């Protein structure tokens, strides 16, 4: 837990990367029904308040993933990048089995179509890779293979 601040910093950067990809996806008209900020806002009892949804998204990404990564880094196999990807996929699985059904999107978000679980898994892998890579830079470990 000594690196929790650096882990949260890396998680914030990874959340920025993920958020930019989500915004770009929306601007391109790809799966507009998969709007995580709107889904989170509705789950928080404020449908239509996407600002609140984005805040929730950043809190989950920065604080949630940051603390969990600090707890798990070094305990998972592989480099910090691989460890980040593993955590990203664990988060994706929780999202698909718990959050998406709660949001009304069904198990694995299949109510939104087959592309929903594929797209969200891809985004979580990229998020995890960014998390692990930025963390390795912050702790001064530039070697990311292994």
mmCIF file of N, CA and C in Angstrom:
data_model
loop_
_atom_site.group_PDB
_atom_site.id
_atom_site.type_symbol
_atom_site.label_atom_id
_atom_site.label_comp_id
_atom_site.label_asym_id
_atom_site.label_seq_id
_atom_site.Cartn_x
_atom_site.Cartn_y
_atom_site.Cartn_z
ATOM 1 N N UNK A 1 0.823 -1.205 0.000
ATOM 2 C CA UNK A 1 0.000 0.000 0.000
ATOM 3 C C UNK A 1 0.859 1.258 0.000
ATOM 4 N N UNK A 2 2.162 1.107 0.020
ATOM 5 C CA UNK A 2 3.044 2.273 0.055
ATOM 6 C C UNK A 2 2.888 3.126 -1.201
ATOM 7 N N UNK A 3 2.479 2.529 -2.287
ATOM 8 C CA UNK A 3 2.374 3.247 -3.561
ATOM 9 C C UNK A 3 0.945 3.622 -3.921
ATOM 10 N N UNK A 4 0.053 3.752 -2.930
ATOM 11 C CA UNK A 4 -1.354 4.013 -3.239
ATOM 12 C C UNK A 4 -1.531 5.348 -3.967
ATOM 13 N N UNK A 5 -0.772 6.374 -3.613
ATOM 14 C CA UNK A 5 -0.875 7.669 -4.290
ATOM 15 C C UNK A 5 -0.465 7.559 -5.751
ATOM 16 N N UNK A 6 0.629 6.844 -6.004
ATOM 17 C CA UNK A 6 1.085 6.660 -7.379
ATOM 18 C C UNK A 6 0.107 5.787 -8.155
ATOM 19 N N UNK A 7 -0.450 4.800 -7.490
ATOM 20 C CA UNK A 7 -1.435 3.939 -8.134
ATOM 21 C C UNK A 7 -2.690 4.734 -8.500
ATOM 22 N N UNK A 8 -3.130 5.603 -7.593
ATOM 23 C CA UNK A 8 -4.303 6.426 -7.891
ATOM 24 C C UNK A 8 -3.990 7.431 -8.996
ATOM 25 N N UNK A 9 -2.769 7.963 -9.033
ATOM 26 C CA UNK A 9 -2.376 8.853 -10.128
ATOM 27 C C UNK A 9 -2.409 8.125 -11.460
ATOM 28 N N UNK A 10 -1.882 6.903 -11.476
ATOM 29 C CA UNK A 10 -1.892 6.101 -12.700
ATOM 30 C C UNK A 10 -3.329 5.754 -13.099
ATOM 31 N N UNK A 11 -4.159 5.469 -12.111
ATOM 32 C CA UNK A 11 -5.559 5.138 -12.388
ATOM 33 C C UNK A 11 -6.304 6.348 -12.950
ATOM 34 N N UNK A 12 -5.967 7.544 -12.470
ATOM 35 C CA UNK A 12 -6.589 8.759 -13.002
ATOM 36 C C UNK A 12 -6.218 8.940 -14.477
ATOM 37 N N UNK A 13 -4.938 8.761 -14.800
ATOM 38 C CA UNK A 13 -4.500 8.882 -16.196
ATOM 39 C C UNK A 13 -5.181 7.822 -17.053
ATOM 40 N N UNK A 14 -5.247 6.591 -16.558
ATOM 41 C CA UNK A 14 -5.900 5.519 -17.310
ATOM 42 C C UNK A 14 -7.392 5.825 -17.505
ATOM 43 N N UNK A 15 -8.020 6.431 -16.501
ATOM 44 C CA UNK A 15 -9.427 6.803 -16.624
ATOM 45 C C UNK A 15 -9.598 7.911 -17.657
ATOM 46 N N UNK A 16 -8.639 8.836 -17.718
ATOM 47 C CA UNK A 16 -8.674 9.868 -18.769
ATOM 48 C C UNK A 16 -8.591 9.223 -20.152
ATOM 49 N N UNK A 17 -7.687 8.276 -20.323
ATOM 50 C CA UNK A 17 -7.533 7.580 -21.607
ATOM 51 C C UNK A 17 -8.842 6.880 -21.972
ATOM 52 N N UNK A 18 -9.389 6.140 -21.023
ATOM 53 C CA UNK A 18 -10.652 5.436 -21.253
ATOM 54 C C UNK A 18 -11.769 6.414 -21.593
ATOM 55 N N UNK A 19 -11.841 7.510 -20.864
ATOM 56 C CA UNK A 19 -12.902 8.502 -21.087
ATOM 57 C C UNK A 19 -12.797 9.131 -22.468
ATOM 58 N N UNK A 20 -11.576 9.435 -22.901
ATOM 59 C CA UNK A 20 -11.398 10.002 -24.244
ATOM 60 C C UNK A 20 -11.881 9.017 -25.308
ATOM 61 N N UNK A 21 -11.601 7.742 -25.112
ATOM 62 C CA UNK A 21 -12.063 6.744 -26.076
ATOM 63 C C UNK A 21 -13.583 6.630 -26.052
ATOM 64 N N UNK A 22 -14.181 6.741 -24.867
ATOM 65 C CA UNK A 22 -15.637 6.689 -24.767
ATOM 66 C C UNK A 22 -16.278 7.884 -25.467
ATOM 67 N N UNK A 23 -15.689 9.061 -25.296
ATOM 68 C CA UNK A 23 -16.212 10.260 -25.963
ATOM 69 C C UNK A 23 -16.060 10.127 -27.467
ATOM 70 N N UNK A 24 -14.897 9.649 -27.928
ATOM 71 C CA UNK A 24 -14.681 9.463 -29.366
ATOM 72 C C UNK A 24 -15.671 8.456 -29.940
ATOM 73 N N UNK A 25 -15.934 7.381 -29.208
ATOM 74 C CA UNK A 25 -16.913 6.377 -29.625
ATOM 75 C C UNK A 25 -18.275 7.036 -29.826
ATOM 76 N N UNK A 26 -18.656 7.862 -28.880
ATOM 77 C CA UNK A 26 -19.936 8.554 -28.972
ATOM 78 C C UNK A 26 -19.990 9.531 -30.133
ATOM 79 N N UNK A 27 -18.898 10.253 -30.363
ATOM 80 C CA UNK A 27 -18.853 11.226 -31.459
ATOM 81 C C UNK A 27 -18.931 10.541 -32.817
ATOM 82 N N UNK A 28 -18.436 9.311 -32.886
ATOM 83 C CA UNK A 28 -18.482 8.562 -34.144
ATOM 84 C C UNK A 28 -19.810 7.838 -34.322
ATOM 85 N N UNK A 29 -20.680 7.923 -33.305
ATOM 86 C CA UNK A 29 -21.983 7.274 -33.395
ATOM 87 C C UNK A 29 -21.941 5.775 -33.200
ATOM 88 N N UNK A 30 -20.858 5.282 -32.605
ATOM 89 C CA UNK A 30 -20.718 3.844 -32.376
ATOM 90 C C UNK A 30 -21.402 3.491 -31.058
ATOM 91 N N UNK A 31 -22.365 2.639 -31.125
ATOM 92 C CA UNK A 31 -23.115 2.159 -29.968
ATOM 93 C C UNK A 31 -23.547 3.290 -29.033
ATOM 94 N N UNK A 32 -24.350 4.210 -29.519
ATOM 95 C CA UNK A 32 -24.771 5.322 -28.651
ATOM 96 C C UNK A 32 -25.563 4.863 -27.429
ATOM 97 N N UNK A 33 -26.167 3.681 -27.510
ATOM 98 C CA UNK A 33 -26.912 3.162 -26.369
ATOM 99 C C UNK A 33 -25.992 2.749 -25.215
ATOM 100 N N UNK A 34 -24.701 2.584 -25.489
ATOM 101 C CA UNK A 34 -23.723 2.235 -24.461
ATOM 102 C C UNK A 34 -23.078 3.530 -23.964
ATOM 103 N N UNK A 35 -23.811 4.239 -23.129
ATOM 104 C CA UNK A 35 -23.375 5.520 -22.581
ATOM 105 C C UNK A 35 -23.211 5.344 -21.075
ATOM 106 N N UNK A 36 -21.998 5.031 -20.677
ATOM 107 C CA UNK A 36 -21.728 4.677 -19.286
ATOM 108 C C UNK A 36 -22.042 5.831 -18.340
ATOM 109 N N UNK A 37 -21.704 7.057 -18.706
ATOM 110 C CA UNK A 37 -21.975 8.203 -17.830
ATOM 111 C C UNK A 37 -23.477 8.354 -17.586
ATOM 112 N N UNK A 38 -24.271 8.187 -18.625
ATOM 113 C CA UNK A 38 -25.729 8.276 -18.464
ATOM 114 C C UNK A 38 -26.262 7.122 -17.631
ATOM 115 N N UNK A 39 -25.713 5.928 -17.849
ATOM 116 C CA UNK A 39 -26.142 4.769 -17.069
ATOM 117 C C UNK A 39 -25.832 4.964 -15.586
ATOM 118 N N UNK A 40 -24.620 5.453 -15.290
ATOM 119 C CA UNK A 40 -24.241 5.683 -13.897
ATOM 120 C C UNK A 40 -25.117 6.757 -13.262
ATOM 121 N N UNK A 41 -25.386 7.824 -14.005
ATOM 122 C CA UNK A 41 -26.240 8.892 -13.473
ATOM 123 C C UNK A 41 -27.621 8.351 -13.122
ATOM 124 N N UNK A 42 -28.170 7.538 -13.993
ATOM 125 C CA UNK A 42 -29.489 6.946 -13.733
ATOM 126 C C UNK A 42 -29.438 6.035 -12.513
ATOM 127 N N UNK A 43 -28.358 5.256 -12.383
ATOM 128 C CA UNK A 43 -28.219 4.373 -11.233
ATOM 129 C C UNK A 43 -28.065 5.159 -9.927
ATOM 130 N N UNK A 44 -27.545 6.386 -10.027
ATOM 131 C CA UNK A 44 -27.374 7.239 -8.841
ATOM 132 C C UNK A 44 -28.629 8.050 -8.552
ATOM 133 N N UNK A 45 -29.679 7.783 -9.312
ATOM 134 C CA UNK A 45 -30.941 8.472 -9.074
ATOM 135 C C UNK A 45 -31.033 9.844 -9.708
ATOM 136 N N UNK A 46 -30.162 10.123 -10.668
ATOM 137 C CA UNK A 46 -30.165 11.421 -11.343
ATOM 138 C C UNK A 46 -30.133 11.234 -12.852
ATOM 139 N N UNK A 47 -31.168 10.579 -13.416
ATOM 140 C CA UNK A 47 -31.154 10.358 -14.865
ATOM 141 C C UNK A 47 -31.042 11.683 -15.611
ATOM 142 N N UNK A 48 -30.228 11.679 -16.642
ATOM 143 C CA UNK A 48 -30.026 12.891 -17.435
ATOM 144 C C UNK A 48 -28.887 13.762 -16.936
ATOM 145 N N UNK A 49 -28.398 13.533 -15.725
ATOM 146 C CA UNK A 49 -27.305 14.325 -15.176
ATOM 147 C C UNK A 49 -25.981 13.635 -15.495
ATOM 148 N N UNK A 50 -25.544 13.787 -16.747
ATOM 149 C CA UNK A 50 -24.329 13.085 -17.168
ATOM 150 C C UNK A 50 -23.089 13.592 -16.433
ATOM 151 N N UNK A 51 -23.129 14.834 -15.948
ATOM 152 C CA UNK A 51 -21.991 15.335 -15.165
ATOM 153 C C UNK A 51 -21.784 14.481 -13.921
ATOM 154 N N UNK A 52 -22.877 14.141 -13.264
ATOM 155 C CA UNK A 52 -22.790 13.283 -12.087
ATOM 156 C C UNK A 52 -22.301 11.886 -12.486
ATOM 157 N N UNK A 53 -22.755 11.404 -13.632
ATOM 158 C CA UNK A 53 -22.289 10.114 -14.135
ATOM 159 C C UNK A 53 -20.798 10.111 -14.409
ATOM 160 N N UNK A 54 -20.303 11.190 -15.025
ATOM 161 C CA UNK A 54 -18.860 11.296 -15.280
ATOM 162 C C UNK A 54 -18.074 11.362 -13.980
ATOM 163 N N UNK A 55 -18.598 12.086 -12.992
ATOM 164 C CA UNK A 55 -17.942 12.163 -11.692
ATOM 165 C C UNK A 55 -17.849 10.772 -11.073
ATOM 166 N N UNK A 56 -18.949 10.030 -11.117
ATOM 167 C CA UNK A 56 -18.939 8.665 -10.613
ATOM 168 C C UNK A 56 -17.944 7.788 -11.353
ATOM 169 N N UNK A 57 -17.902 7.947 -12.673
ATOM 170 C CA UNK A 57 -16.963 7.195 -13.509
ATOM 171 C C UNK A 57 -15.519 7.475 -13.086
ATOM 172 N N UNK A 58 -15.190 8.742 -12.874
ATOM 173 C CA UNK A 58 -13.823 9.096 -12.475
ATOM 174 C C UNK A 58 -13.510 8.648 -11.060
ATOM 175 N N UNK A 59 -14.488 8.659 -10.181
ATOM 176 C CA UNK A 59 -14.249 8.179 -8.813
ATOM 177 C C UNK A 59 -13.989 6.673 -8.801
ATOM 178 N N UNK A 60 -14.790 5.938 -9.567
ATOM 179 C CA UNK A 60 -14.582 4.485 -9.663
ATOM 180 C C UNK A 60 -13.206 4.207 -10.267
ATOM 181 N N UNK A 61 -12.905 4.891 -11.363
ATOM 182 C CA UNK A 61 -11.643 4.654 -12.061
ATOM 183 C C UNK A 61 -10.428 5.053 -11.245
ATOM 184 N N UNK A 62 -10.492 6.217 -10.613
ATOM 185 C CA UNK A 62 -9.324 6.738 -9.896
ATOM 186 C C UNK A 62 -9.178 6.131 -8.510
ATOM 187 N N UNK A 63 -10.225 6.218 -7.731
ATOM 188 C CA UNK A 63 -10.134 5.755 -6.343
ATOM 189 C C UNK A 63 -10.282 4.234 -6.269
ATOM 190 N N UNK A 64 -11.355 3.715 -6.875
ATOM 191 C CA UNK A 64 -11.600 2.272 -6.810
ATOM 192 C C UNK A 64 -10.457 1.457 -7.391
ATOM 193 N N UNK A 65 -10.174 1.703 -8.662
ATOM 194 C CA UNK A 65 -9.096 0.949 -9.313
ATOM 195 C C UNK A 65 -7.736 1.304 -8.734
ATOM 196 N N UNK A 66 -7.543 2.561 -8.358
ATOM 197 C CA UNK A 66 -6.252 2.970 -7.799
ATOM 198 C C UNK A 66 -5.926 2.232 -6.524
ATOM 199 N N UNK A 67 -6.872 2.145 -5.611
ATOM 200 C CA UNK A 67 -6.644 1.451 -4.339
ATOM 201 C C UNK A 67 -6.490 -0.048 -4.563
ATOM 202 N N UNK A 68 -7.361 -0.630 -5.381
ATOM 203 C CA UNK A 68 -7.279 -2.074 -5.622
ATOM 204 C C UNK A 68 -5.963 -2.424 -6.317
ATOM 205 N N UNK A 69 -5.530 -1.602 -7.276
ATOM 206 C CA UNK A 69 -4.262 -1.890 -7.949
ATOM 207 C C UNK A 69 -3.105 -1.805 -6.959
ATOM 208 N N UNK A 70 -3.130 -0.831 -6.061
ATOM 209 C CA UNK A 70 -2.078 -0.723 -5.052
ATOM 210 C C UNK A 70 -2.030 -1.979 -4.178
ATOM 211 N N UNK A 71 -3.184 -2.552 -3.896
ATOM 212 C CA UNK A 71 -3.241 -3.771 -3.085
ATOM 213 C C UNK A 71 -2.739 -5.004 -3.851
ATOM 214 N N UNK A 72 -2.995 -5.033 -5.168
ATOM 215 C CA UNK A 72 -2.703 -6.245 -5.948
ATOM 216 C C UNK A 72 -1.383 -6.210 -6.700
ATOM 217 N N UNK A 73 -0.837 -5.018 -6.949
ATOM 218 C CA UNK A 73 0.389 -4.937 -7.747
ATOM 219 C C UNK A 73 1.500 -5.740 -7.056
ATOM 220 N N UNK A 74 2.173 -6.545 -7.837
ATOM 221 C CA UNK A 74 3.203 -7.415 -7.298
ATOM 222 C C UNK A 74 2.661 -8.765 -6.850
ATOM 223 N N UNK A 75 1.365 -8.863 -6.672
ATOM 224 C CA UNK A 75 0.748 -10.135 -6.275
ATOM 225 C C UNK A 75 0.173 -10.873 -7.484
ATOM 226 N N UNK A 76 -0.012 -10.151 -8.571
ATOM 227 C CA UNK A 76 -0.515 -10.745 -9.804
ATOM 228 C C UNK A 76 0.676 -11.115 -10.682
ATOM 229 N N UNK A 77 0.492 -12.047 -11.602
ATOM 230 C CA UNK A 77 1.614 -12.430 -12.475
ATOM 231 C C UNK A 77 1.925 -11.365 -13.515
ATOM 232 N N UNK A 78 3.165 -11.380 -13.988
ATOM 233 C CA UNK A 78 3.567 -10.529 -15.103
ATOM 234 C C UNK A 78 4.043 -9.156 -14.689
ATOM 235 N N UNK A 79 4.296 -8.353 -15.714
ATOM 236 C CA UNK A 79 4.740 -6.977 -15.522
ATOM 237 C C UNK A 79 3.596 -6.134 -14.974
ATOM 238 N N UNK A 80 3.881 -4.890 -14.636
ATOM 239 C CA UNK A 80 2.814 -4.012 -14.157
ATOM 240 C C UNK A 80 1.765 -3.795 -15.243
ATOM 241 N N UNK A 81 2.171 -3.805 -16.501
ATOM 242 C CA UNK A 81 1.199 -3.669 -17.593
ATOM 243 C C UNK A 81 0.267 -4.880 -17.613
ATOM 244 N N UNK A 82 0.825 -6.067 -17.516
ATOM 245 C CA UNK A 82 0.007 -7.291 -17.499
ATOM 246 C C UNK A 82 -0.887 -7.300 -16.263
ATOM 247 N N UNK A 83 -0.348 -6.885 -15.125
ATOM 248 C CA UNK A 83 -1.147 -6.823 -13.897
ATOM 249 C C UNK A 83 -2.303 -5.833 -14.057
ATOM 250 N N UNK A 84 -2.058 -4.709 -14.714
ATOM 251 C CA UNK A 84 -3.119 -3.738 -14.976
ATOM 252 C C UNK A 84 -4.194 -4.317 -15.882
ATOM 253 N N UNK A 85 -3.769 -5.043 -16.905
ATOM 254 C CA UNK A 85 -4.739 -5.676 -17.820
ATOM 255 C C UNK A 85 -5.575 -6.703 -17.062
ATOM 256 N N UNK A 86 -4.941 -7.490 -16.197
ATOM 257 C CA UNK A 86 -5.684 -8.476 -15.404
ATOM 258 C C UNK A 86 -6.728 -7.765 -14.543
ATOM 259 N N UNK A 87 -6.324 -6.680 -13.868
ATOM 260 C CA UNK A 87 -7.276 -5.936 -13.048
ATOM 261 C C UNK A 87 -8.385 -5.337 -13.911
ATOM 262 N N UNK A 88 -8.033 -4.814 -15.079
ATOM 263 C CA UNK A 88 -9.044 -4.277 -15.988
ATOM 264 C C UNK A 88 -10.064 -5.329 -16.379
ATOM 265 N N UNK A 89 -9.609 -6.537 -16.641
ATOM 266 C CA UNK A 89 -10.529 -7.618 -17.021
ATOM 267 C C UNK A 89 -11.372 -8.099 -15.841
ATOM 268 N N UNK A 90 -10.803 -8.070 -14.638
ATOM 269 C CA UNK A 90 -11.599 -8.394 -13.450
ATOM 270 C C UNK A 90 -12.698 -7.345 -13.285
ATOM 271 N N UNK A 91 -12.338 -6.072 -13.450
ATOM 272 C CA UNK A 91 -13.325 -4.995 -13.363
ATOM 273 C C UNK A 91 -14.396 -5.129 -14.428
ATOM 274 N N UNK A 92 -13.981 -5.512 -15.643
ATOM 275 C CA UNK A 92 -14.936 -5.728 -16.734
ATOM 276 C C UNK A 92 -15.930 -6.833 -16.360
ATOM 277 N N UNK A 93 -15.409 -7.926 -15.807
ATOM 278 C CA UNK A 93 -16.277 -9.040 -15.431
ATOM 279 C C UNK A 93 -17.291 -8.608 -14.367
ATOM 280 N N UNK A 94 -16.840 -7.866 -13.368
ATOM 281 C CA UNK A 94 -17.762 -7.353 -12.343
ATOM 282 C C UNK A 94 -18.808 -6.444 -12.989
ATOM 283 N N UNK A 95 -18.363 -5.591 -13.893
ATOM 284 C CA UNK A 95 -19.287 -4.688 -14.579
ATOM 285 C C UNK A 95 -20.337 -5.473 -15.369
ATOM 286 N N UNK A 96 -19.911 -6.527 -16.040
ATOM 287 C CA UNK A 96 -20.818 -7.306 -16.881
ATOM 288 C C UNK A 96 -21.803 -8.147 -16.074
ATOM 289 N N UNK A 97 -21.391 -8.601 -14.903
ATOM 290 C CA UNK A 97 -22.215 -9.517 -14.117
ATOM 291 C C UNK A 97 -23.040 -8.783 -13.053
ATOM 292 N N UNK A 98 -22.551 -7.619 -12.580
ATOM 293 C CA UNK A 98 -23.251 -6.906 -11.513
ATOM 294 C C UNK A 98 -23.838 -5.580 -12.003
ATOM 295 N N UNK A 99 -22.994 -4.710 -12.527
ATOM 296 C CA UNK A 99 -23.414 -3.338 -12.848
ATOM 297 C C UNK A 99 -24.378 -3.289 -14.036
ATOM 298 N N UNK A 100 -24.044 -3.969 -15.124
ATOM 299 C CA UNK A 100 -24.905 -3.910 -16.310
ATOM 300 C C UNK A 100 -26.315 -4.451 -16.047
ATOM 301 N N UNK A 101 -26.449 -5.583 -15.352
ATOM 302 C CA UNK A 101 -27.818 -5.998 -15.027
ATOM 303 C C UNK A 101 -28.555 -4.978 -14.145
ATOM 304 N N UNK A 102 -27.841 -4.352 -13.195
ATOM 305 C CA UNK A 102 -28.465 -3.333 -12.351
ATOM 306 C C UNK A 102 -28.898 -2.124 -13.171
ATOM 307 N N UNK A 103 -28.155 -1.838 -14.244
ATOM 308 C CA UNK A 103 -28.470 -0.692 -15.099
ATOM 309 C C UNK A 103 -29.548 -1.025 -16.129
ATOM 310 N N UNK A 104 -30.013 -2.275 -16.141
ATOM 311 C CA UNK A 104 -31.059 -2.669 -17.077
ATOM 312 C C UNK A 104 -30.540 -3.131 -18.428
ATOM 313 N N UNK A 105 -29.213 -3.284 -18.537
ATOM 314 C CA UNK A 105 -28.621 -3.697 -19.809
ATOM 315 C C UNK A 105 -28.497 -5.213 -19.928
ATOM 316 N N UNK A 106 -28.849 -5.931 -18.875
ATOM 317 C CA UNK A 106 -28.791 -7.390 -18.906
ATOM 318 C C UNK A 106 -27.406 -7.926 -18.584
ATOM 319 N N UNK A 107 -27.366 -9.228 -18.368
ATOM 320 C CA UNK A 107 -26.106 -9.907 -18.092
ATOM 321 C C UNK A 107 -25.175 -9.733 -19.284
ATOM 322 N N UNK A 108 -23.952 -9.325 -19.020
ATOM 323 C CA UNK A 108 -22.955 -9.038 -20.048
ATOM 324 C C UNK A 108 -23.433 -7.964 -21.035
ATOM 325 N N UNK A 109 -24.392 -7.141 -20.599
ATOM 326 C CA UNK A 109 -24.925 -6.024 -21.401
ATOM 327 C C UNK A 109 -25.491 -6.502 -22.735
ATOM 328 N N UNK A 110 -25.942 -7.738 -22.778
ATOM 329 C CA UNK A 110 -26.420 -8.293 -24.040
ATOM 330 C C UNK A 110 -27.712 -7.659 -24.526
ATOM 331 N N UNK A 111 -28.437 -6.941 -23.654
ATOM 332 C CA UNK A 111 -29.617 -6.201 -24.110
ATOM 333 C C UNK A 111 -29.215 -5.078 -25.075
ATOM 334 N N UNK A 112 -27.932 -4.701 -25.047
ATOM 335 C CA UNK A 112 -27.424 -3.643 -25.933
ATOM 336 C C UNK A 112 -26.802 -4.229 -27.202
ATOM 337 N N UNK A 113 -26.760 -5.526 -27.309
ATOM 338 C CA UNK A 113 -26.183 -6.182 -28.487
ATOM 339 C C UNK A 113 -24.882 -6.879 -28.158
ATOM 340 N N UNK A 114 -24.471 -7.762 -29.037
ATOM 341 C CA UNK A 114 -23.265 -8.573 -28.829
ATOM 342 C C UNK A 114 -21.991 -7.723 -28.800
ATOM 343 N N UNK A 115 -22.017 -6.565 -29.434
ATOM 344 C CA UNK A 115 -20.820 -5.714 -29.450
ATOM 345 C C UNK A 115 -20.546 -5.067 -28.095
ATOM 346 N N UNK A 116 -21.548 -4.946 -27.241
ATOM 347 C CA UNK A 116 -21.354 -4.283 -25.943
ATOM 348 C C UNK A 116 -20.295 -4.981 -25.088
ATOM 349 N N UNK A 117 -20.386 -6.300 -24.873
ATOM 350 C CA UNK A 117 -19.342 -6.922 -24.053
ATOM 351 C C UNK A 117 -17.977 -6.920 -24.735
ATOM 352 N N UNK A 118 -17.960 -7.021 -26.053
ATOM 353 C CA UNK A 118 -16.685 -7.015 -26.778
ATOM 354 C C UNK A 118 -16.028 -5.640 -26.673
ATOM 355 N N UNK A 119 -16.807 -4.593 -26.908
ATOM 356 C CA UNK A 119 -16.265 -3.235 -26.858
ATOM 357 C C UNK A 119 -15.806 -2.876 -25.450
ATOM 358 N N UNK A 120 -16.626 -3.209 -24.446
ATOM 359 C CA UNK A 120 -16.243 -2.854 -23.084
ATOM 360 C C UNK A 120 -15.025 -3.651 -22.617
ATOM 361 N N UNK A 121 -14.899 -4.900 -23.053
ATOM 362 C CA UNK A 121 -13.705 -5.681 -22.709
ATOM 363 C C UNK A 121 -12.463 -5.049 -23.322
ATOM 364 N N UNK A 122 -12.570 -4.634 -24.577
ATOM 365 C CA UNK A 122 -11.438 -3.985 -25.251
ATOM 366 C C UNK A 122 -11.042 -2.710 -24.517
ATOM 367 N N UNK A 123 -12.032 -1.906 -24.145
ATOM 368 C CA UNK A 123 -11.745 -0.665 -23.423
ATOM 369 C C UNK A 123 -11.094 -0.942 -22.068
ATOM 370 N N UNK A 124 -11.530 -1.993 -21.392
ATOM 371 C CA UNK A 124 -10.942 -2.325 -20.096
ATOM 372 C C UNK A 124 -9.512 -2.843 -20.230
ATOM 373 N N UNK A 125 -9.210 -3.550 -21.314
ATOM 374 C CA UNK A 125 -7.831 -3.993 -21.553
ATOM 375 C C UNK A 125 -6.937 -2.774 -21.778
ATOM 376 N N UNK A 126 -7.393 -1.827 -22.576
ATOM 377 C CA UNK A 126 -6.608 -0.609 -22.823
ATOM 378 C C UNK A 126 -6.448 0.176 -21.529
ATOM 379 N N UNK A 127 -7.532 0.312 -20.750
ATOM 380 C CA UNK A 127 -7.470 0.981 -19.450
ATOM 381 C C UNK A 127 -6.409 0.322 -18.568
ATOM 382 N N UNK A 128 -6.458 -1.013 -18.464
ATOM 383 C CA UNK A 128 -5.516 -1.737 -17.617
ATOM 384 C C UNK A 128 -4.082 -1.586 -18.067
ATOM 385 N N UNK A 129 -3.859 -1.622 -19.377
ATOM 386 C CA UNK A 129 -2.504 -1.439 -19.904
ATOM 387 C C UNK A 129 -1.991 -0.041 -19.570
ATOM 388 N N UNK A 130 -2.839 0.965 -19.733
ATOM 389 C CA UNK A 130 -2.447 2.339 -19.390
ATOM 390 C C UNK A 130 -2.167 2.449 -17.896
ATOM 391 N N UNK A 131 -3.009 1.847 -17.078
ATOM 392 C CA UNK A 131 -2.820 1.868 -15.625
ATOM 393 C C UNK A 131 -1.463 1.282 -15.251
ATOM 394 N N UNK A 132 -1.172 0.103 -15.737
ATOM 395 C CA UNK A 132 0.095 -0.553 -15.413
ATOM 396 C C UNK A 132 1.296 0.190 -15.946
ATOM 397 N N UNK A 133 1.195 0.707 -17.161
ATOM 398 C CA UNK A 133 2.333 1.416 -17.763
ATOM 399 C C UNK A 133 2.627 2.717 -17.022
ATOM 400 N N UNK A 134 1.589 3.517 -16.770
ATOM 401 C CA UNK A 134 1.804 4.788 -16.066
ATOM 402 C C UNK A 134 2.308 4.518 -14.651
ATOM 403 N N UNK A 135 1.781 3.493 -13.998
ATOM 404 C CA UNK A 135 2.275 3.149 -12.664
ATOM 405 C C UNK A 135 3.759 2.819 -12.704
ATOM 406 N N UNK A 136 4.186 2.047 -13.707
ATOM 407 C CA UNK A 136 5.608 1.699 -13.811
ATOM 408 C C UNK A 136 6.460 2.941 -13.998
ATOM 409 N N UNK A 137 5.958 3.924 -14.736
ATOM 410 C CA UNK A 137 6.697 5.176 -14.902
ATOM 411 C C UNK A 137 6.770 5.945 -13.588
ATOM 412 N N UNK A 138 5.674 5.976 -12.851
ATOM 413 C CA UNK A 138 5.622 6.736 -11.601
ATOM 414 C C UNK A 138 6.512 6.147 -10.513
ATOM 415 N N UNK A 139 6.681 4.838 -10.525
ATOM 416 C CA UNK A 139 7.552 4.235 -9.512
ATOM 417 C C UNK A 139 8.990 4.117 -10.012
ATOM 418 N N UNK A 140 9.226 4.581 -11.241
ATOM 419 C CA UNK A 140 10.577 4.577 -11.780
ATOM 420 C C UNK A 140 11.025 3.255 -12.320
ATOM 421 N N UNK A 141 10.105 2.395 -12.619
ATOM 422 C CA UNK A 141 10.439 1.086 -13.192
ATOM 423 C C UNK A 141 10.061 1.137 -14.666
ATOM 424 N N UNK A 142 11.029 1.460 -15.513
ATOM 425 C CA UNK A 142 10.727 1.616 -16.932
ATOM 426 C C UNK A 142 10.650 0.287 -17.662
ATOM 427 N N UNK A 143 11.191 -0.757 -17.086
ATOM 428 C CA UNK A 143 11.087 -2.076 -17.716
ATOM 429 C C UNK A 143 9.678 -2.601 -17.449
ATOM 430 N N UNK A 144 8.896 -2.826 -18.515
ATOM 431 C CA UNK A 144 7.511 -3.270 -18.349
ATOM 432 C C UNK A 144 7.297 -4.707 -18.795
ATOM 433 N N UNK A 145 8.308 -5.348 -19.361
ATOM 434 C CA UNK A 145 8.139 -6.746 -19.786
ATOM 435 C C UNK A 145 8.466 -7.650 -18.620
ATOM 436 N N UNK A 146 7.884 -8.838 -18.649
ATOM 437 C CA UNK A 146 8.277 -9.808 -17.629
ATOM 438 C C UNK A 146 7.187 -10.307 -16.890
#
